[in-house]
């Protein structure tokens, strides 16, 4: 079987990990230096695909030194425990706030089930816990030298989740996990949408993080969903406008004191934003069924929290 693998910068490979069998949905990145790192690893049900894709690149799973997870959501980190069984020397680099959820995934799975529904959680596969001795909890600011020509830098990146990290590399790219939302390309067009599930979405914090990454002036953004955006400045501008749009939508609804009708407005907005993706039907459908619904809930919960803080006089 041929794998969808691209070399997106020197010795950096983008691998489609075929999340739940949908092509073009989830990307795992391999940084293939003297020491080797994966950035994100997909859910348990993608572990075999990841291992076979690595082998097709001539990399043995035993050679992987780090699995860096952008955050602990199951489609990014759920497969870490399973992969470690074939990667005896690998450490899982994870935000300190997410480490406990990989060690004991019960709460993580429960919260993901509420956000996305049991059907999809089952399709991600059973989450194998990661032993504490194999975790490297980080907070941002750490460097991971992989060899003479590459050092990865960890950047704390809250907003989508409080345990989110971005990772910069020396050729001008930044691995953005879900911090920036989702980016898909089709036939020379691209779609960008914000997908941040409850309970932790905070749009103001998302905007601060996007500014922080923008200040690094990246040339490329490596999206987990999905792929490499080479016009980084343009895409960051688009995402910033989108986040400001959502912030205004939330602020207006909260100041009117009415959240009803918001869901309809959100869905109409997302329909327009996702229009360039319509040619990829399976992907389009998955995004609507499992990701957009989680975002709608996340957004409404964010608005409810804002409304509550207004009532008790703690407006941010
Ligand atoms: Zn996520």
Coordinates of C-alpha atoms and ligand atoms in Angstrom, one line a residue:
X1 CA 0.0 0.0 0.0
X2 CA 1.3 3.5 -0.9
X3 CA 1.3 6.0 1.9
X4 CA 0.6 9.7 1.5
X5 CA 4.0 11.1 2.6
X6 CA 5.6 14.4 1.7
X7 CA 8.9 15.9 2.5
X8 CA 7.8 19.4 3.5
X9 CA 11.2 20.7 4.7
X10 CA 14.7 19.1 4.8
X11 CA 14.2 15.7 6.6
X12 CA 10.7 16.7 7.8
X13 CA 8.0 14.4 6.5
X14 CA 4.3 14.9 6.6
X15 CA 2.5 11.5 6.9
X16 CA -1.3 11.0 6.4
X17 CA -2.1 8.8 9.4
X18 CA -5.5 8.0 7.8
X19 CA -7.5 8.8 11.0
X20 CA -10.6 6.5 11.1
X21 CA -9.9 5.7 7.5
X22 CA -10.5 9.2 6.2
X23 CA -7.7 10.4 3.9
X24 CA -6.4 13.9 4.4
X25 CA -7.8 14.3 7.9
X26 CA -4.9 13.8 10.2
X27 CA -1.2 14.4 9.8
X28 CA 1.7 13.1 11.8
X29 CA 5.1 14.6 11.2
X30 CA 8.5 12.9 11.4
X31 CA 11.6 15.0 12.0
X32 CA 14.2 12.5 10.8
X33 CA 17.6 13.6 12.1
X34 CA 20.3 11.7 14.1
X35 CA 17.6 11.6 16.8
X36 CA 14.1 11.2 15.6
X37 CA 10.9 12.8 16.7
X38 CA 7.2 12.5 15.7
X39 CA 5.1 15.5 16.2
X40 CA 1.6 14.2 17.0
X41 CA 1.0 10.5 16.6
X42 CA -2.7 10.0 15.8
X43 CA -5.2 7.8 17.7
X44 CA -4.6 4.2 18.6
X45 CA -6.4 3.0 15.4
X46 CA -3.7 4.8 13.3
X47 CA -0.7 3.3 15.1
X48 CA -0.2 0.6 12.5
X49 CA -0.4 3.1 9.6
X50 CA 2.2 5.3 11.4
X51 CA 4.6 2.4 11.9
X52 CA 4.2 1.1 8.3
X53 CA 4.7 4.6 7.0
X54 CA 7.9 5.1 9.0
X55 CA 9.2 1.7 7.7
X56 CA 8.5 2.9 4.2
X57 CA 10.8 5.8 4.9
X58 CA 13.5 3.4 6.2
X59 CA 12.9 4.4 9.8
X60 CA 12.5 1.6 12.4
X61 CA 10.0 2.3 15.2
X62 CA 12.9 1.4 17.6
X63 CA 14.8 4.5 16.4
X64 CA 12.1 7.0 17.5
X65 CA 13.4 9.1 20.4
X66 CA 10.4 11.4 21.0
X67 CA 6.7 11.5 20.4
X68 CA 5.8 15.2 20.9
X69 CA 2.1 15.6 21.3
X70 CA 0.6 19.0 20.5
X71 CA -2.1 18.3 23.0
X72 CA -3.8 15.3 24.5
X73 CA -6.9 15.1 22.4
X74 CA -7.3 11.5 21.2
X75 CA -6.8 12.1 17.5
X76 CA -3.4 13.7 18.3
X77 CA -2.1 11.7 21.3
X78 CA -4.5 8.8 21.9
X79 CA -2.1 6.4 20.1
X80 CA 1.0 7.3 22.1
X81 CA 0.7 4.4 24.6
X82 CA 0.2 1.9 21.7
X83 CA 3.1 3.2 19.7
X84 CA 5.4 3.1 22.7
X85 CA 5.1 -0.7 22.7
X86 CA 7.1 -0.7 19.5
X87 CA 9.3 2.3 20.4
X88 CA 11.3 1.2 23.4
X89 CA 13.4 4.3 23.8
X90 CA 10.8 7.0 22.9
X91 CA 9.7 9.5 25.5
X92 CA 6.3 11.3 25.1
X93 CA 6.8 15.1 25.3
X94 CA 3.5 16.6 26.6
X95 CA 2.4 19.7 28.3
X96 CA 2.6 19.3 32.1
X97 CA -1.2 20.0 32.3
X98 CA -1.9 17.1 29.9
X99 CA 0.6 14.5 31.2
X100 CA -1.7 13.1 33.9
X101 CA -4.4 12.4 31.2
X102 CA -2.0 10.2 29.2
X103 CA -1.0 8.4 32.4
X104 CA -4.6 7.8 33.3
X105 CA -6.8 8.4 30.2
X106 CA -10.2 7.7 31.9
X107 CA -11.2 11.4 32.3
X108 CA -9.8 12.3 28.9
X109 CA -11.9 9.6 27.2
X110 CA -15.0 10.6 29.1
X111 CA -14.7 14.2 28.2
X112 CA -14.0 13.4 24.5
X113 CA -17.0 11.1 24.5
X114 CA -19.2 14.0 25.7
X115 CA -17.7 16.4 23.0
X116 CA -17.7 14.0 20.0
X117 CA -19.9 11.0 20.8
X118 CA -19.2 7.4 21.6
X119 CA -19.1 6.2 18.0
X120 CA -16.1 8.2 17.0
X121 CA -14.3 7.5 20.3
X122 CA -14.6 3.8 19.6
X123 CA -13.2 4.3 16.1
X124 CA -10.2 6.1 17.6
X125 CA -9.4 2.8 19.4
X126 CA -8.7 2.0 23.1
X127 CA -6.3 4.4 24.7
X128 CA -3.3 2.6 26.2
X129 CA -2.0 4.5 29.3
X130 CA 1.5 5.9 29.2
X131 CA 3.8 5.0 32.2
X132 CA 5.0 8.1 34.1
X133 CA 8.6 7.1 33.5
X134 CA 8.1 7.5 29.7
X135 CA 6.6 11.0 29.9
X136 CA 8.5 14.2 29.6
X137 CA 6.2 17.0 30.9
X138 CA 7.0 20.4 29.5
X139 CA 5.7 23.9 29.9
X140 CA 7.1 25.7 26.9
X141 CA 10.6 27.1 26.4
X142 CA 12.3 23.7 26.2
X143 CA 14.7 22.8 23.4
X144 CA 15.0 19.3 21.9
X145 CA 18.2 19.0 20.0
X146 CA 17.9 16.2 17.3
X147 CA 21.3 16.6 15.7
X148 CA 23.7 19.2 14.3
X149 CA 21.1 20.6 11.8
X150 CA 17.9 20.6 13.8
X151 CA 16.7 21.6 17.2
X152 CA 13.0 21.8 18.0
X153 CA 11.7 24.4 20.4
X154 CA 8.6 24.0 22.5
X155 CA 6.1 26.9 22.7
X156 CA 3.2 27.0 25.1
X157 CA 0.1 27.6 23.1
X158 CA -3.2 27.6 25.1
X159 CA -6.6 28.5 23.7
X160 CA -7.8 25.4 21.8
X161 CA -6.9 23.5 25.0
X162 CA -4.9 24.5 28.1
X163 CA -2.5 21.7 27.4
X164 CA -1.6 22.8 23.8
X165 CA 1.9 23.2 22.5
X166 CA 3.4 24.5 19.3
X167 CA 6.8 23.4 18.1
X168 CA 9.2 25.4 16.0
X169 CA 12.0 24.0 13.8
X170 CA 15.0 25.7 12.3
X171 CA 13.9 25.8 8.7
X172 CA 11.1 28.3 9.5
X173 CA 8.2 26.0 10.1
X174 CA 5.9 25.8 13.1
X175 CA 3.9 22.7 14.0
X176 CA 0.6 24.2 15.2
X177 CA -1.5 21.2 16.3
X178 CA -5.0 22.6 16.6
X179 CA -4.0 26.0 17.9
X180 CA -4.9 27.7 14.6
X181 CA -7.9 25.6 13.9
X182 CA -8.1 23.4 10.8
X183 CA -6.7 24.0 7.3
X184 CA -7.5 22.0 4.2
X185 CA -6.4 22.4 0.7
X186 CA -8.2 21.2 -2.4
X187 CA -7.5 22.0 -6.1
X188 CA -5.5 25.1 -5.3
X189 CA -8.1 26.5 -2.8
X190 CA -8.0 26.3 0.9
X191 CA -10.5 26.3 3.8
X192 CA -9.7 27.5 7.3
X193 CA -12.1 26.8 10.1
X194 CA -12.0 27.2 13.9
X195 CA -12.7 23.9 15.7
X196 CA -12.3 24.0 19.4
X197 CA -14.3 21.7 21.6
X198 CA -15.7 22.3 25.1
X199 CA -14.9 22.6 27.9
X200 CA -11.8 24.7 27.4
X201 CA -12.2 27.0 24.4
X202 CA -11.1 30.5 25.1
X203 CA -11.1 32.8 22.0
X204 CA -9.2 35.6 23.7
X205 CA -6.4 33.2 24.7
X206 CA -6.5 31.7 21.2
X207 CA -5.8 35.2 19.8
X208 CA -2.9 35.8 22.2
X209 CA -1.4 32.5 21.1
X210 CA -1.8 33.3 17.4
X211 CA 0.0 36.6 18.0
X212 CA 2.8 34.9 19.8
X213 CA 3.3 32.5 16.9
X214 CA 3.0 35.4 14.3
X215 CA 5.8 37.2 16.1
X216 CA 8.1 34.3 15.2
X217 CA 7.4 35.2 11.5
X218 CA 7.1 31.5 10.4
X219 CA 7.4 30.6 6.7
X220 CA 5.3 27.5 7.0
X221 CA 2.6 26.2 9.3
X222 CA 2.3 22.4 9.7
X223 CA -1.3 21.7 10.5
X224 CA -2.4 18.5 12.2
X225 CA -5.6 18.8 10.2
X226 CA -4.2 18.8 7.6
X227 CA -0.9 19.5 6.0
X228 CA 1.6 22.2 5.3
X229 CA 0.5 25.8 4.6
X230 CA 3.4 27.6 2.8
X231 CA 1.8 31.1 2.8
X232 CA 2.1 31.4 6.6
X233 CA 1.6 35.1 6.9
X234 CA -1.5 35.1 4.8
X235 CA -3.0 32.2 6.6
X236 CA -2.3 33.7 10.0
X237 CA -4.0 36.9 8.9
X238 CA -7.1 34.9 7.8
X239 CA -7.2 33.0 11.1
X240 CA -6.8 36.2 13.1
X241 CA -9.8 37.8 11.3
X242 CA -11.8 34.7 11.8
X243 CA -11.1 34.6 15.6
X244 CA -12.0 38.3 15.9
X245 CA -15.2 37.6 14.1
X246 CA -16.1 34.8 16.5
X247 CA -15.1 37.0 19.5
X248 CA -17.5 39.7 18.2
X249 CA -20.2 37.2 17.7
X250 CA -19.9 36.0 21.3
X251 CA -19.6 39.5 22.7
X252 CA -22.7 40.8 20.8
X253 CA -24.8 37.8 21.9
X254 CA -23.7 38.1 25.5
X255 CA -24.3 41.9 25.7
X256 CA -27.8 41.3 24.1
X257 CA -28.3 38.7 26.9
X258 CA -29.5 36.2 24.3
X259 CA -27.7 33.1 23.1
X260 CA -30.6 31.5 21.2
X261 CA -30.2 31.6 17.5
X262 CA -26.4 31.6 17.8
X263 CA -26.1 28.0 16.7
X264 CA -27.8 28.8 13.4
X265 CA -25.5 31.8 12.8
X266 CA -22.5 29.6 13.6
X267 CA -23.5 26.8 11.2
X268 CA -24.2 29.3 8.4
X269 CA -20.8 30.9 8.9
X270 CA -19.0 27.5 8.9
X271 CA -20.8 26.4 5.8
X272 CA -19.3 29.4 4.0
X273 CA -15.9 28.8 5.4
X274 CA -15.9 25.1 4.4
X275 CA -17.1 25.7 0.9
X276 CA -13.7 25.1 -0.7
X277 CA -13.6 21.6 0.9
X278 CA -16.8 20.4 -0.7
X279 CA -15.0 18.4 -3.4
X280 CA -13.6 16.0 -0.7
X281 CA -16.9 14.6 0.4
X282 CA -15.8 12.0 3.0
X283 CA -13.6 14.6 4.7
X284 CA -16.3 17.3 4.4
X285 CA -18.8 15.0 6.0
X286 CA -16.5 14.0 8.8
X287 CA -15.7 17.6 9.6
X288 CA -19.4 18.4 9.9
X289 CA -20.4 15.4 11.8
X290 CA -17.7 15.2 14.4
X291 CA -15.7 18.4 14.6
X292 CA -18.1 21.2 13.8
X293 CA -20.6 19.9 16.3
X294 CA -18.0 19.9 19.0
X295 CA -17.0 23.5 18.1
X296 CA -20.6 24.7 18.2
X297 CA -20.9 23.2 21.7
X298 CA -17.5 24.7 22.7
X299 CA -18.5 28.1 21.4
X300 CA -21.9 28.1 23.2
X301 CA -20.2 27.0 26.4
X302 CA -17.7 29.8 26.0
X303 CA -20.6 32.3 25.6
X304 CA -22.4 30.9 28.6
X305 CA -19.2 31.3 30.7
X306 CA -18.9 34.9 29.5
X307 CA -22.5 35.6 30.3
X308 CA -22.1 34.2 33.8
X309 CA -19.0 36.2 34.5
X310 CA -20.9 39.3 33.4
X311 CA -23.7 38.6 35.9
X312 CA -21.2 38.2 38.7
X313 CA -19.3 41.3 37.5
X314 CA -16.1 39.7 36.2
X315 CA -16.2 40.7 32.6
X316 CA -12.8 40.2 31.0
Ligands
LIG1 ZN1 -7.8 19.1 19.6

